[in-house]
Each structure stands twice: as structure tokens, then as C-alpha cells.
XYZ file of C-alpha atoms in Angstrom:
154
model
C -58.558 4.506 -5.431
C -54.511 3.865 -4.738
C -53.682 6.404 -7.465
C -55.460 9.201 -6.452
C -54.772 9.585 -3.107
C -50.716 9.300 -3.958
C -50.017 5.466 -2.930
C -48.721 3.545 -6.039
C -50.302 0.188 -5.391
C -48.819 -2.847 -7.328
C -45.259 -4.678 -7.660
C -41.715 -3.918 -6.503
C -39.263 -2.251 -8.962
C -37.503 -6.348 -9.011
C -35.169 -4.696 -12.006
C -34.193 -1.663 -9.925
C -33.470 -3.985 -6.694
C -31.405 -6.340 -8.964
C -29.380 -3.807 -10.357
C -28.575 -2.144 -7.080
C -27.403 -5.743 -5.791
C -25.325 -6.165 -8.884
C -23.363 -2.333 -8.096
C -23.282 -3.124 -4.413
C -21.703 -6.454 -5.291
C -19.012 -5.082 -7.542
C -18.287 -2.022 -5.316
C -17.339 -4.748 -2.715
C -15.181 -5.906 -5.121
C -13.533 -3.142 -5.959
C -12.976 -2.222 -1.993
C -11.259 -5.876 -2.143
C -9.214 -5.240 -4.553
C -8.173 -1.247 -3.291
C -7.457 -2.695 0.023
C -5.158 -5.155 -0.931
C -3.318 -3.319 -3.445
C -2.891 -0.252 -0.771
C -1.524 -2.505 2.549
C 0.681 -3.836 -0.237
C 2.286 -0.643 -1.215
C 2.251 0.329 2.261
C 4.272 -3.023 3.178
C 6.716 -2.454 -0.028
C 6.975 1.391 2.197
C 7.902 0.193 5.388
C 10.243 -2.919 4.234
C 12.445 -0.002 2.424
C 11.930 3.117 4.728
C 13.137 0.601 7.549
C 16.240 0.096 5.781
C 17.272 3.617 6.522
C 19.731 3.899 9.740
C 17.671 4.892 12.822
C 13.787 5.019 11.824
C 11.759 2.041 12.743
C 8.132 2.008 12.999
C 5.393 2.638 15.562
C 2.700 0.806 16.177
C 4.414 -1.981 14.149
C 1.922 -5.037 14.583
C -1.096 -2.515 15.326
C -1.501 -0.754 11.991
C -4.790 0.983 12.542
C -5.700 1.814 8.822
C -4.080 -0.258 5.248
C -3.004 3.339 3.682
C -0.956 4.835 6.534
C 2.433 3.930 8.196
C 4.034 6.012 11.373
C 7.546 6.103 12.021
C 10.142 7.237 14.157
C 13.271 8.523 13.152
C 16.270 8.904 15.786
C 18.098 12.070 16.034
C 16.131 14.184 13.222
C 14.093 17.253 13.849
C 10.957 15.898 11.647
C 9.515 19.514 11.122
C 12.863 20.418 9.385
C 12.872 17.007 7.566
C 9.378 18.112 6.090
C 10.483 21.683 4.539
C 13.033 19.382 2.965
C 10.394 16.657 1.799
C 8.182 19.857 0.489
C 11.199 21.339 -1.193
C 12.159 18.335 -2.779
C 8.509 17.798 -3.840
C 6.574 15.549 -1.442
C 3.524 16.602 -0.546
C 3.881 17.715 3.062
C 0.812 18.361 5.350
C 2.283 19.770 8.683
C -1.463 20.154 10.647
C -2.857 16.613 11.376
C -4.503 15.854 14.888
C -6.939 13.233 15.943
C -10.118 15.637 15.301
C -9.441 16.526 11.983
C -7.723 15.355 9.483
C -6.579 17.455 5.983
C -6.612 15.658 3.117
C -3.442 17.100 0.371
C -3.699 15.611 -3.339
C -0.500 14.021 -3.940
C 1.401 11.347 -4.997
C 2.584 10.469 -1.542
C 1.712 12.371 1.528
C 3.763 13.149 4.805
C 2.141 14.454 7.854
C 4.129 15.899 10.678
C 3.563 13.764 13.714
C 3.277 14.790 17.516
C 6.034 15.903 20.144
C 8.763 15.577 20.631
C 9.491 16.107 16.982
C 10.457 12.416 16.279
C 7.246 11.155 14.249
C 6.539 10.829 10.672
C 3.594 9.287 9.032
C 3.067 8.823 5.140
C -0.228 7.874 4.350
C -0.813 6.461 0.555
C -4.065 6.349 -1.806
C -5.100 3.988 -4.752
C -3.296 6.348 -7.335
C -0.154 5.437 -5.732
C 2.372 2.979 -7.137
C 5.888 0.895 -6.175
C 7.624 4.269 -8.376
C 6.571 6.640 -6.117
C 7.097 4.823 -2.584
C 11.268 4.026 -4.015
C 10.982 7.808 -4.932
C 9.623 8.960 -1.677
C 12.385 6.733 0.316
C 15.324 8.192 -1.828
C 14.006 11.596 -1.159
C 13.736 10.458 2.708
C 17.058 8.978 2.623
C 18.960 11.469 1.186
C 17.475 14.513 3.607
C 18.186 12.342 6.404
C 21.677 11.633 5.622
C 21.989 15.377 5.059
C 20.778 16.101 8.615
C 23.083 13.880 9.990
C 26.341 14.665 8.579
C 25.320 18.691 9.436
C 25.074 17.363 13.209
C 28.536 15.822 12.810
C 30.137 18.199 10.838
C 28.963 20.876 14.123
């Protein structure tokens, strides 16, 4: 006998299998829809950032992930141009390399690129919004203009 020796005999769970075809499709869904709302915020991030005099981006036609966007900006010391971000309120992670990544809670988040000092990557999440990317590039703007009229002012 099936039963007593621990082997269920009969049918397939047909209302379990349905259901998990039902989340699965939906989840797919909502990966569609995350997706295309993130490489949307992320192109609303670079169109603006790149109006700033002297960062343009990296790895422009290559973009390797939908939430994340690298950049280059001329002439500023990006380390300093974090503890300005931080101070002002982004959330600034300053220890990213290609092993490991830590993940910050935030509203926007800036990671500290490689040498020589030049890099800056902002990486956003589905709790982001069009607000906080024009917030994030006035608070970029401004510290960068600050940089640059200490170097001329030396």
C-alpha cells in the first residue's frame, strides 16, 4: 500500500500548479514594469546631470545594468565631492569594488568610483522618482560649481 510506505499515490496538486503560474506570470509583469520605469529615471538622470559643465558619461552606449549611471567629471576631486553630497544629504557609499557591492537605503545613492578620483556613479531603485533625480542634480551642481570657483579663486 502507497500510503503506508510514505508515497502519496494519486493526482497532481493542478490548483497549486495553476496558482504558481498565475504569481510567476504577474511577477514578470511587475519586473516589466520596474525595469522600464527605472532606465527611465535613469535616462531623465543622465539627460540633466550631462547638462552640468565638464561631466559626461562612461560607458555611454554600454550601460551594463537599467538602475546605474557612471560619470566623469573634469577637474573635481570626486572623494571631496562625496563629503559634500553626504553633507548635503545624499546617500554616499564610498567602498564599492567589483567583488562586493554595499547596498545604502536611500533615496538616491552615490558610490565613489575608481582612480584617479574622476568617477561617479549613482545607482537608483524603484522607490525613486523624477523629484529626487532634479534634487540630486541641484545638489551635484551646486558642489561642483563650489569646487570650481575655490580652484579659481586659488
Amino acid at each position: 500500500d502507497p500510503l503506508r510506505s510514505g508515497i502519496r499515490s494519486g493526482s497532481l496538486n493542478e490548483v497549486g500548479i495553476a496558482a504558481m503560474g498565475i504569481a510567476l506570470g504577474r511577477s514578470l509583469q511587475r519586473i516589466d514594469m520596474d525595469f522600464e520605469q527605472i532606465s527611465g529615471l535613469r535616462a531623465r538622470m543622465d539627460e540633466i546631470l550631462l547638462n552640468i559643465d565638464g561631466i559626461t558619461l562612461n560607458f555611454e552606449d554600454k550601460a551594463l545594468v537599467c538602475n546605474t549611471s557612471n560619470y566623469r567629471i573634469e577637474d573635481i576631486d570626486t572623494r571631496q565631492l562625496c563629503l559634500v553630497l553626504r553633507q548635503q544629504g545624499l546617500q554616499v557609499s564610498e567602498s564599492c569594488s567589483s567583488t562586493s557591492m554595499t547596498t545604502v537605503e536611500t533615496p538616491l545613492t552615490a558610490s565613489l568610483g575608481q582612480e584617479p578620483f574622476r568617477n561617479i556613479r549613482f545607482s537608483l531603485s524603484i522607490h525613486n522618482t523624477t523629484r529626487d533625480i532634479e534634487q540630486a542634480y541641484l545638489k551635484v551642481k551646486a558642489a561642483v560649481e563650489m569646487f570650481r570657483s575655490h580652484k579659481l579663486g586659488n
